[in-house]
Coordinates of C-alpha atoms in Angstrom, one line a residue:
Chain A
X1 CA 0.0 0.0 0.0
X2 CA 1.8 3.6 -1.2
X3 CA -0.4 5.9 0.3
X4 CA 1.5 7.3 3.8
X5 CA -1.3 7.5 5.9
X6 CA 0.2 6.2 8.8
X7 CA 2.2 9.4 10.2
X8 CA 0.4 11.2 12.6
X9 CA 0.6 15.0 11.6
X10 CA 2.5 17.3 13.2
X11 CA 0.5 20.2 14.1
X12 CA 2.9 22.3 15.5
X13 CA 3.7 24.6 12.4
X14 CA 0.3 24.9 11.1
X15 CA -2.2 27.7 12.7
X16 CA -5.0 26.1 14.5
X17 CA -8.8 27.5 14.9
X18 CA -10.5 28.4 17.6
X19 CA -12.3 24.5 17.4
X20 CA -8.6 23.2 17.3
X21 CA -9.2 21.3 21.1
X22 CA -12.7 20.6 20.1
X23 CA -11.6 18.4 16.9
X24 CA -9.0 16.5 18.3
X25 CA -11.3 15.8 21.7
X26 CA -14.1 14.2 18.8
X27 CA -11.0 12.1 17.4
X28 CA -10.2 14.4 14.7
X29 CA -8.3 13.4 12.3
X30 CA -6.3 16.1 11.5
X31 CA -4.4 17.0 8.4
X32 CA -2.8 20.1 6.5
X33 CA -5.2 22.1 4.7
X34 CA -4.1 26.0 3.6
X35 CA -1.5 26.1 6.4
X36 CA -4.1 25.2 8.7
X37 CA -4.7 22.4 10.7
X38 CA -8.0 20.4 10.2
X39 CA -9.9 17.4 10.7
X40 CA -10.2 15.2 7.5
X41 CA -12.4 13.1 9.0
X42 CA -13.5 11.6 12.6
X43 CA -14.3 8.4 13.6
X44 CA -17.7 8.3 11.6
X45 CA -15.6 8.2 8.2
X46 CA -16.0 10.3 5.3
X47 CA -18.8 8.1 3.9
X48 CA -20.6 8.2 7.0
X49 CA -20.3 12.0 7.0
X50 CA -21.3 12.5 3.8
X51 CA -24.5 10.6 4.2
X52 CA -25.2 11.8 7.8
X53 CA -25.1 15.6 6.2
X54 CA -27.1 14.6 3.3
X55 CA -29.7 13.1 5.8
X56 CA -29.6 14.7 8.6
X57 CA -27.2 17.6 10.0
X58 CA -23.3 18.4 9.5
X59 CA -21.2 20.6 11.5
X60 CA -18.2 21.9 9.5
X61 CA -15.6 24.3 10.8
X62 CA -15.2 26.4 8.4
X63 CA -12.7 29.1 10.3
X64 CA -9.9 28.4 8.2
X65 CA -11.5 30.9 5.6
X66 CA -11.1 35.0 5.5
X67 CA -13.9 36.9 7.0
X68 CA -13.1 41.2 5.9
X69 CA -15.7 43.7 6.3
X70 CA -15.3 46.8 4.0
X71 CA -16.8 50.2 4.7
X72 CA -16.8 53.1 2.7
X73 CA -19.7 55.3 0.8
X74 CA -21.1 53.4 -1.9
X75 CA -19.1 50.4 -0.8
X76 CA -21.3 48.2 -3.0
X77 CA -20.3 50.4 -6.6
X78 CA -16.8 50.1 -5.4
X79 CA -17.2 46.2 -5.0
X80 CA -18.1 45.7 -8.5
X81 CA -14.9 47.8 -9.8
X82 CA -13.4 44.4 -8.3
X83 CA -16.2 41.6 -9.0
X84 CA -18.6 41.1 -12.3
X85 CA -21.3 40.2 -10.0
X86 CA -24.0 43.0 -9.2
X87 CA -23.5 44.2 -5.8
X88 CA -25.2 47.7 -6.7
X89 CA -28.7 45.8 -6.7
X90 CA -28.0 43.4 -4.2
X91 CA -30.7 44.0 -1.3
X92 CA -29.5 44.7 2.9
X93 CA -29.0 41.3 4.2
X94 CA -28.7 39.6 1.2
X95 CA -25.8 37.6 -0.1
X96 CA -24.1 37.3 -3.8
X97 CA -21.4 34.5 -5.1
X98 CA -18.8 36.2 -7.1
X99 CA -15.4 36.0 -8.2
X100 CA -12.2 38.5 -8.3
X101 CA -10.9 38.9 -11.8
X102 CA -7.3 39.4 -12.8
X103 CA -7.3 41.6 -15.7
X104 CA -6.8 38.6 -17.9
X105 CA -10.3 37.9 -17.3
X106 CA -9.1 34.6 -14.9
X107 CA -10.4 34.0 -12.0
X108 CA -8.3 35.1 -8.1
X109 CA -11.0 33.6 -6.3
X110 CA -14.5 33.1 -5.9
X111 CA -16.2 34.3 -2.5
X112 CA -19.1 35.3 -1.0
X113 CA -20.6 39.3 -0.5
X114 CA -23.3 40.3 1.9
X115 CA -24.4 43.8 1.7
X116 CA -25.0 44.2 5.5
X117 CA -26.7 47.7 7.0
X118 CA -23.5 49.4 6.5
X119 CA -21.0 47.8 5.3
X120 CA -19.4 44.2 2.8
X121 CA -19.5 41.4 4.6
X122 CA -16.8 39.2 2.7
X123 CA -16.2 35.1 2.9
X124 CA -13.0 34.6 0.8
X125 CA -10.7 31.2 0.3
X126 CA -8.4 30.9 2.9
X127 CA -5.5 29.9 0.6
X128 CA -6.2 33.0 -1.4
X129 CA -7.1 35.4 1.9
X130 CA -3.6 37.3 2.0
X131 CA -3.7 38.2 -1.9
X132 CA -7.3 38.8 -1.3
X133 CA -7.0 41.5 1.0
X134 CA -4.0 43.1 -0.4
X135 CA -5.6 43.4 -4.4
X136 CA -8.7 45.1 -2.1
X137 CA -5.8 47.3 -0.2
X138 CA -4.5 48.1 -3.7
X139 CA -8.0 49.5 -4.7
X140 CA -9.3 51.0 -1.5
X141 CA -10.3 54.7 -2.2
X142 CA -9.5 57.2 0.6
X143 CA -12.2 57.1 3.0
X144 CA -12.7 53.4 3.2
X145 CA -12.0 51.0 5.9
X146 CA -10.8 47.2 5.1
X147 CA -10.8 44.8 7.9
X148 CA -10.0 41.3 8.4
X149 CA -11.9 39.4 11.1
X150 CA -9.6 37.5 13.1
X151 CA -11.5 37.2 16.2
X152 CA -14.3 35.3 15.1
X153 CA -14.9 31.0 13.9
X154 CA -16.5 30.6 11.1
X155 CA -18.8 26.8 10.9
X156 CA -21.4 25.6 8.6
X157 CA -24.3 23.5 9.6
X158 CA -25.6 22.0 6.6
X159 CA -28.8 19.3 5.7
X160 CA -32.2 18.6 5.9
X161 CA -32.3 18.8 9.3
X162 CA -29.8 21.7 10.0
X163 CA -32.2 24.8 10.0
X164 CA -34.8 23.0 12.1
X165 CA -32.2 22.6 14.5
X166 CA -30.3 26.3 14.5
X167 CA -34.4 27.7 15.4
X168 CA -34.0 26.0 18.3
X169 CA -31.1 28.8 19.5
X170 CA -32.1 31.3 17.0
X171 CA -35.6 31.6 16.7
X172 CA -36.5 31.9 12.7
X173 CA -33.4 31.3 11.4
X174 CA -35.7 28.4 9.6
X175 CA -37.6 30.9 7.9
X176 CA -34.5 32.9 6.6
X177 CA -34.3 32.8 2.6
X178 CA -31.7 31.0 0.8
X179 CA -28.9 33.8 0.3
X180 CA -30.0 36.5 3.4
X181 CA -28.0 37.3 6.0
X182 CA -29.3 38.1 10.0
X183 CA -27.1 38.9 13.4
X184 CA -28.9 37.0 16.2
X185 CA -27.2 35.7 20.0
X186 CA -26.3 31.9 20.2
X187 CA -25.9 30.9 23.8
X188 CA -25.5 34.7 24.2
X189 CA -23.0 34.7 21.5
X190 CA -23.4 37.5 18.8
X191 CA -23.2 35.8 15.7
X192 CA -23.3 36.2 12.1
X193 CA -25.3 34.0 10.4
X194 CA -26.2 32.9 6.7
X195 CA -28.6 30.7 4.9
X196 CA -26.1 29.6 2.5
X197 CA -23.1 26.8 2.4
X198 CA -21.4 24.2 0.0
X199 CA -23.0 21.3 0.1
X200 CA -26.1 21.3 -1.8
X201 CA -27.6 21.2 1.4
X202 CA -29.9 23.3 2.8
X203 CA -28.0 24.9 6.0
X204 CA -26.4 28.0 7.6
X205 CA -22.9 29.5 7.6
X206 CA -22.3 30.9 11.1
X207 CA -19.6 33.5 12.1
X208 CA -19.1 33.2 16.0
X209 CA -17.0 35.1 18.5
X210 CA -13.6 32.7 18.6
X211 CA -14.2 32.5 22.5
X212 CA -18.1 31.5 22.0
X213 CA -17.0 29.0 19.2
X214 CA -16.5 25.9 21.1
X215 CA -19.7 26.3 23.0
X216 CA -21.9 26.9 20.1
X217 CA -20.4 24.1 18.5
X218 CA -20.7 21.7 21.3
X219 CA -25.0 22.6 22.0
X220 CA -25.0 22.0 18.1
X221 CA -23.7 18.5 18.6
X222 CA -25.6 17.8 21.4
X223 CA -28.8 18.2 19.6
X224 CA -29.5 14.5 17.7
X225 CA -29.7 15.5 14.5
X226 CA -26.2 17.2 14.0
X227 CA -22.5 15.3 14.0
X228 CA -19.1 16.8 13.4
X229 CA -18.2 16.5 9.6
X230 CA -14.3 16.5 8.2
X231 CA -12.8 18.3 4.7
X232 CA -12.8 14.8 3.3
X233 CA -17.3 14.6 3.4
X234 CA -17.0 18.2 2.4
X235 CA -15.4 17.8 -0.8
X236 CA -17.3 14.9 -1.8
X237 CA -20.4 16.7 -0.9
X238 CA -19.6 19.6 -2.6
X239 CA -18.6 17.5 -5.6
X240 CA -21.8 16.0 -6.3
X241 CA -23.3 19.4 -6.0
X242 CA -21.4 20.6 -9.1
X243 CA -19.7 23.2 -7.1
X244 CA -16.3 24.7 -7.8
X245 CA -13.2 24.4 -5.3
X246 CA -10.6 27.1 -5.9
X247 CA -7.3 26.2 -6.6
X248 CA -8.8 23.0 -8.8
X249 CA -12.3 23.6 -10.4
X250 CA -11.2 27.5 -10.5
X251 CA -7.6 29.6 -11.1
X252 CA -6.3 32.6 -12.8
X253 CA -6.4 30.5 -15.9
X254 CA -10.0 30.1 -16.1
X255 CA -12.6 32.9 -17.0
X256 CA -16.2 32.8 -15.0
X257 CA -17.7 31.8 -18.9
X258 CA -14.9 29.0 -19.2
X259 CA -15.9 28.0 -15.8
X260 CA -19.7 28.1 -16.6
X261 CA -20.6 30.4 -13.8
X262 CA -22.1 32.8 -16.7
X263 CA -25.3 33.1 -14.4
X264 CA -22.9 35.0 -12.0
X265 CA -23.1 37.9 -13.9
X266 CA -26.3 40.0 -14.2
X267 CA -27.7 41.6 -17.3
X268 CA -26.7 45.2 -16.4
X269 CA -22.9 43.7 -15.9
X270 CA -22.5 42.3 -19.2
X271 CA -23.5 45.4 -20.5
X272 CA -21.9 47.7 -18.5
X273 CA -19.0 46.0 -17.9
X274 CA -16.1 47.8 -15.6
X275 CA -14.7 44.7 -13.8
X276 CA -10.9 43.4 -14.2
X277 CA -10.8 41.5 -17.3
X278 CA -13.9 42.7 -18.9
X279 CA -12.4 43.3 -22.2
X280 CA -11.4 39.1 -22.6
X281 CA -15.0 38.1 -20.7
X282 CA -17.4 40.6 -22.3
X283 CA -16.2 39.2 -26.2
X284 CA -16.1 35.9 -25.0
X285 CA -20.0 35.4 -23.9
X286 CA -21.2 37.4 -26.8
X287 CA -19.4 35.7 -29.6
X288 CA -19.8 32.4 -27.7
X289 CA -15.7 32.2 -28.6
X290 CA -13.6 30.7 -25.7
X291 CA -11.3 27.6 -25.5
X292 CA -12.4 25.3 -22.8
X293 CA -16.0 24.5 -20.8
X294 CA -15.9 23.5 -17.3
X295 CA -18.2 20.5 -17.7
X296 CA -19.6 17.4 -15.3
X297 CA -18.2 14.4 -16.1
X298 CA -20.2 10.9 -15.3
X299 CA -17.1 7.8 -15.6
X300 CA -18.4 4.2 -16.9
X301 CA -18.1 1.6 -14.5
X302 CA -17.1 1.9 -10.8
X303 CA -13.3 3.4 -10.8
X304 CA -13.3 7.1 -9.8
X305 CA -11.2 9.7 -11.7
X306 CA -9.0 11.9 -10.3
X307 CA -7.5 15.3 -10.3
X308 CA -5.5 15.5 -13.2
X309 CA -6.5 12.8 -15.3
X310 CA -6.8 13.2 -19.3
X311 CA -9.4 13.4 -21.3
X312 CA -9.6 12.3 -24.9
X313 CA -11.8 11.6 -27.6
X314 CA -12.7 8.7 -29.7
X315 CA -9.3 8.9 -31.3
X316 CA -7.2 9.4 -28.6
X317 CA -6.8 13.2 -29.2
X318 CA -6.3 15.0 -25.3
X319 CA -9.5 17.2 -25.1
X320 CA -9.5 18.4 -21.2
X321 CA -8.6 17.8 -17.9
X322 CA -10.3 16.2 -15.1
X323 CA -10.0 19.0 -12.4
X324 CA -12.3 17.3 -9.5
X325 CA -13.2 13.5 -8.7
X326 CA -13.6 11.0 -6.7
X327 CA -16.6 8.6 -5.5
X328 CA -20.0 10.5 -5.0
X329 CA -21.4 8.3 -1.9
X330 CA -25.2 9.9 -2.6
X331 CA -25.0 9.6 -6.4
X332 CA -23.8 5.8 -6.2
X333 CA -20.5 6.1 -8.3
X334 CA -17.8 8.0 -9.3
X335 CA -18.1 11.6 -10.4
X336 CA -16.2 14.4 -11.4
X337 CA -15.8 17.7 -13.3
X338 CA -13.1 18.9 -15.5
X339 CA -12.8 21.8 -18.8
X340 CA -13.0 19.9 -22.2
X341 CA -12.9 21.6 -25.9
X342 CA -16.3 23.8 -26.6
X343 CA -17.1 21.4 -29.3
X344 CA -17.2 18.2 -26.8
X345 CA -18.8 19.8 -23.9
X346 CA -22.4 19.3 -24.8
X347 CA -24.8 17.1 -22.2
X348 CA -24.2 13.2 -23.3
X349 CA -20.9 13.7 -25.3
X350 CA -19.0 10.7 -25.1
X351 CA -15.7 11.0 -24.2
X352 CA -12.6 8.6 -22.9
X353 CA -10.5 9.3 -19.5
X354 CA -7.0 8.0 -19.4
X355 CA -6.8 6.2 -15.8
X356 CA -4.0 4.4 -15.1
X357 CA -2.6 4.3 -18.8
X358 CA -5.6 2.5 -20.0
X359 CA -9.0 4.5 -21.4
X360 CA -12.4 4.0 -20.0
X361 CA -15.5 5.5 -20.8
X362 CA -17.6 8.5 -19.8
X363 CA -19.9 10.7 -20.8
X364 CA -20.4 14.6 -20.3
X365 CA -23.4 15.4 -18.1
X366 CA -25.5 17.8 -16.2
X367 CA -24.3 19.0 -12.8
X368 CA -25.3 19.0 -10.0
X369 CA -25.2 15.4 -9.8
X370 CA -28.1 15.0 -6.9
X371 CA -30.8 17.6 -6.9
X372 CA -30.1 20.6 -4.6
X373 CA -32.3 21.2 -1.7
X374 CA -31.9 25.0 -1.0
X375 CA -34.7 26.9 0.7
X376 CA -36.4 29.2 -1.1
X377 CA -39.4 30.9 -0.5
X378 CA -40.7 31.8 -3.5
Chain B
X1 CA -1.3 -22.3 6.5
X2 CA 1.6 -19.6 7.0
X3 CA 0.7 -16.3 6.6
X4 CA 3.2 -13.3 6.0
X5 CA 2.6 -9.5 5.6
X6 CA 5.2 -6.8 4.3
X7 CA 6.0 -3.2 5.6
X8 CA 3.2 -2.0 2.8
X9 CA 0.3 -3.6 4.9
X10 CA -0.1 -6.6 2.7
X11 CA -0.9 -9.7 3.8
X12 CA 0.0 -13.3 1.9
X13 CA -1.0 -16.3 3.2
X14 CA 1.1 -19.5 1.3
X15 CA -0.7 -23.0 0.4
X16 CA 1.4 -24.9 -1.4
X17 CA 3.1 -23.0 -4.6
X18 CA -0.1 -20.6 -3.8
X19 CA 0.1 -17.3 -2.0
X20 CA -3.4 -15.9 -1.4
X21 CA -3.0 -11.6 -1.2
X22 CA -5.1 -8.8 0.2
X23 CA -4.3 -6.1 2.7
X24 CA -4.6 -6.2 6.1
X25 CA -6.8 -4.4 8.7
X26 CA -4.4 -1.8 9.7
X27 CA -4.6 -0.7 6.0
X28 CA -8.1 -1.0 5.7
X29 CA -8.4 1.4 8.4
X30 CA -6.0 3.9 7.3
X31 CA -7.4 4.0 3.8
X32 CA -11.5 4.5 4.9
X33 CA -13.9 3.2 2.8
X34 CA -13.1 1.9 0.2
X35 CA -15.3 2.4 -3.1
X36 CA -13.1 0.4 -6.2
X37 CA -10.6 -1.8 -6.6
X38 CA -9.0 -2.7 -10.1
X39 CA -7.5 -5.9 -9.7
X40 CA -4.9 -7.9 -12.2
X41 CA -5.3 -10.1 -14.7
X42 CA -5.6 -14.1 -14.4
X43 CA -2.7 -15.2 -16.6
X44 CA -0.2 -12.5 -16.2
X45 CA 2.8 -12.6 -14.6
X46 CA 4.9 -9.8 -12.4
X47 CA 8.3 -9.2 -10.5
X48 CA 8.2 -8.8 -6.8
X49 CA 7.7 -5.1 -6.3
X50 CA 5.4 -4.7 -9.2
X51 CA 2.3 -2.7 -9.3
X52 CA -0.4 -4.9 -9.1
X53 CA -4.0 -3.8 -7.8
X54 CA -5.5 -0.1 -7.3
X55 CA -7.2 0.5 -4.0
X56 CA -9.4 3.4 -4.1
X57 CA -11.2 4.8 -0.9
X58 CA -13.5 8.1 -0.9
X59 CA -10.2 9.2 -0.3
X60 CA -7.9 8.7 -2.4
X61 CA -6.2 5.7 -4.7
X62 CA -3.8 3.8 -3.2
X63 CA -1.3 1.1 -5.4
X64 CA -0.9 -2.5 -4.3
X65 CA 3.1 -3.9 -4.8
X66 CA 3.0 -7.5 -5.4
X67 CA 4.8 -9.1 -2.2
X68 CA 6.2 -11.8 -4.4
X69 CA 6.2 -12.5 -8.1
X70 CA 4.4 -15.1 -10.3
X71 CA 1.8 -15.7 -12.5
X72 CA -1.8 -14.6 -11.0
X73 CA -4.0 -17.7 -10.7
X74 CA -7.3 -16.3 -9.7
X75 CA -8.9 -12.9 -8.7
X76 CA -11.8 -11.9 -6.0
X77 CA -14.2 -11.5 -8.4
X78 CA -17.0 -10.2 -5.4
X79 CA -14.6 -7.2 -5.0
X80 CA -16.3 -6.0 -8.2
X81 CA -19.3 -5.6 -6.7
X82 CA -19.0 -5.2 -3.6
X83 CA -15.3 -3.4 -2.6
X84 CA -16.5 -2.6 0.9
X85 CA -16.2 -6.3 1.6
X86 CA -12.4 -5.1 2.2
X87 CA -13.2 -3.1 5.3
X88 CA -15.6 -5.7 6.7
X89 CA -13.0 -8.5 6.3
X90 CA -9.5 -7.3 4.5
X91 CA -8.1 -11.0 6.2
X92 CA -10.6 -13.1 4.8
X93 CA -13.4 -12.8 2.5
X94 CA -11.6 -9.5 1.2
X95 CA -8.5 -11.3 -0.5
X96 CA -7.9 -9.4 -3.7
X97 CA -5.8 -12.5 -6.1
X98 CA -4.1 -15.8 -6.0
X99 CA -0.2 -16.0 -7.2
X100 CA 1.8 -18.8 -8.2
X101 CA 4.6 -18.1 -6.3
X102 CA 7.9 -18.3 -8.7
X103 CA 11.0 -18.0 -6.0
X104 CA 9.6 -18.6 -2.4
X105 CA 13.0 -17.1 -1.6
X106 CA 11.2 -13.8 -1.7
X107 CA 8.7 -14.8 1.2
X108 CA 12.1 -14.3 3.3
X109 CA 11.8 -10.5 2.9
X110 CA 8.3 -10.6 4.2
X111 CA 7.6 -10.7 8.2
X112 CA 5.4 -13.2 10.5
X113 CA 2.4 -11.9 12.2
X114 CA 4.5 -11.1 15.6
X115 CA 7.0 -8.7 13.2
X116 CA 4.3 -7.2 11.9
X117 CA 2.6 -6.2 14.5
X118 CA 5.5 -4.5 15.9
X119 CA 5.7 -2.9 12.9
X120 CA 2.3 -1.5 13.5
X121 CA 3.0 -0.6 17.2
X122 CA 5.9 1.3 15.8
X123 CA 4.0 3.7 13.3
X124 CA 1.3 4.3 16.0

């Protein structure tokens, strides 16, 4: 067997969040992830945690990303010199996804923007969170404030059961739409909280005060419904759900229409314009003319393809990349995403992955693999 | 019926000219559940130290090194079906092929199950 999985990790050079004790107290197992140190897993499994979130509730810590507020007049215009998504419109307590742009039109990051009462209210990457705030420094106008949140945890409880059981300590936090935003007190805890995550689930993203985090999180998991969830359940999760991870799914090489996050981009943006890059993006959804299509990708067969595998065509000719994949434990098989060619990305293409030198089929197909289960009112 | 294992977590138990492979529980455990496993071909022959099976957990894959070489007799053809049946038994039921063992010089590399289990005390 190659794969070293039988060093325990030293933890000592990596930062730690405030649910550091917590993890390792629940039998963590805890691993490297964007100089932090994280649980993979706990003693449920990743399988187990990826069908105990889809069926029930998941507690994630989430801490490891960047939480920044920005204030400034017209904070929201000044967002969308930075973003092509439309802050401008975006309702008080309401959240958008976007992306920064490099002025290639390729993608920095993707994150999360809630126009709060008087300020941004941003969720970035945590391996991106230093460039992040700088390219904002760069662009801050005189008069505006940028600041990073270092005081606070960030988790995400996330499943069918998971908003049913966060109105138990926040009383109509079940009747919150998908994508709004409310402050409420969590065992007298002021906390930030979102009906939003990355799971497909329906859920919440709470921000809690560091000191508070470990006793929010443990009256969570003391309610039935909810268990402590690793990074391992949270990528497969997010897999199935079609959604990007930076870093793989997303970099400075891809464009939001490469990566098919077109609907991330209102009307009044495409027309408008005025976002880093929009002189390669704007051309490239109205002439339909760019080189690859971030796909879903359904393998043949049991064997799960990775990260990095190739895909050809009938011929053998290399038309994309695998970016994402592994085993999708609610879907019943292996599935993935990757960028092919324009011309092979339509729905049912068939196309070959190289895995272990020898070709096996797939086909291209719609994502997200299992329906979503969002809560929307309307 | 002797049964070795080698530093990689594989097991071989030896009948005859036979050795019977599969991984052991410690690996099992380390690797999670495991979703797929791609196992050789019945006729083909490999060197000790050859890649010889593909273990792949919601984790991650993981290669199998042949402990010895030969030509492979049989496979687990239920491992198709149903791969978990590695984490419910890895010592048993979960055996992944059978090997005609060609120099059972090499089983001198391997260790007994005392050796190994120091082995496994060692890397916990």
């Amino acid at each position: 067997m190659s794969a070293d999985t039988s060093n325990p990790l030293n933890t000592g050079d990596l930062l730690k969040t405030p649910l550091f004790a917590l993890h390792e107290e629940l039998g963590g197992k805890m691993v490297s992830f964007a100089g932090y140190a994280l649980p993979v897993q706990y003693p449920l499994g990743v399988m187990g945690e990826h069908n105990h979130t889809r069926n029930a509730a998941g507690l994630f810590d989430v801490s490891h990303m960047g939480q920044v507020i920005i204030t400034g007049p017209n904070a929201d215009g000044w967002m969308e010199n930075l973003v092509p998504g439309n802050i401008k419109d975006l309702a008080v307590n309401h959240i958008r996804y976007s992306m920064f742009t490099n002025d290639r039109g390729g993608i920095m990051d993707d994150l999360m923007i809630t126009k709060r009462e008087n300020d941004l209210f941003l969720v970035v990457n945590a391996a991106c969170k230093t460039q992040d705030i700088a390219h904002m420094k760069a662009h801050l106008p005189e008069g505006f404030t940028l600041t990073e949140i270092t005081d606070r945890a960030l988790i995400a409880l996330q499943g069918p059961k998971a908003a049913e059981v966060l109105s138990r300590f926040a009383s109509g936090a079940d009747q919150m739409d998908f994508m709004t935003y409310a402050e409420v007190t969590i065992c007298g805890a002021e906390c930030y909280i979102s009906r939003s995550g990355y799971t497909g689930e329906d859920g919440h993203e709470i921000s809690i005060p560091a000191h508070k985090a470990e006793e929010v999180c443990r009256a969570l998991l003391a309610e039935e419904e909810v268990e402590a969830i690793g990074l391992g359940a949270r990528d497969s999760l997010r897999l199935e759900a079609g959604l990007c991870l930076y870093g793989h799914d997303l970099t400075t090489e891809t464009t939001p229409v490469e990566a098919s996050l077109l609907w991330a981009i209102s009307k009044r943006r495409r027309e408008e314009g005025g976002f880093p890059g929009d002189h390669i993006i704007l051309p490239q959804i109205k002439n339909k003319d760019y080189a690859k299509k971030r796909v879903g990708i359904l393998p043949a067969g049991r064997a799960p393809a990775r990260e990095g595998t190739v895909i050809v065509d009938a011929e053998g000719h290399e038309i994309g990349t695998i970016t994402s994949g592994g085993f999708g434990p609610t879907f019943g098989g292996p599935v993935a995403m990757g960028y092919l060619k324009p011309q092979f990305a339509a729905i049912d293409t068939e196309v070959f992955l190289i895995v272990r030198g020898k070709s096996r089929p797939a086909r291209v197909a719609k994502m997200p693999f299992i329906p979503q289960h969002y809560y929307r009112k309307t | 019926m002797t049964t070795y294992y080698s530093e990689e977590h594989e097991w071989i138990s030896i009948e005859g000219e036979t050795g019977t492979i599969g991984i052991t529980e410690y690996a099992q455990n380390a690797l999670g559940d495991i979703v797929f496993i791609e196992v050789p071909e019945v006729g083909n022959n490999y060197d000790k130290g050859d890649e010889i099976a593909v273990v792949e957990s919601v984790k991650a894959a993981s290669e199998i090194y042949t402990p010895v070489g030969g030509e492979v007799v049989a496979i687990n053809e239920n491992l198709e079906s149903d791969p978990a049946l590695v984490n419910a038994h890895p010592e048993t039921d979960g055996w992944f092929y059978k090997i005609s063992i060609s120099d059972k010089g090499e089983l001198d590399d391997l260790m007994d199950a005392a050796a190994y289990k120091a082995h496994i005390d060692g890397l916990e």
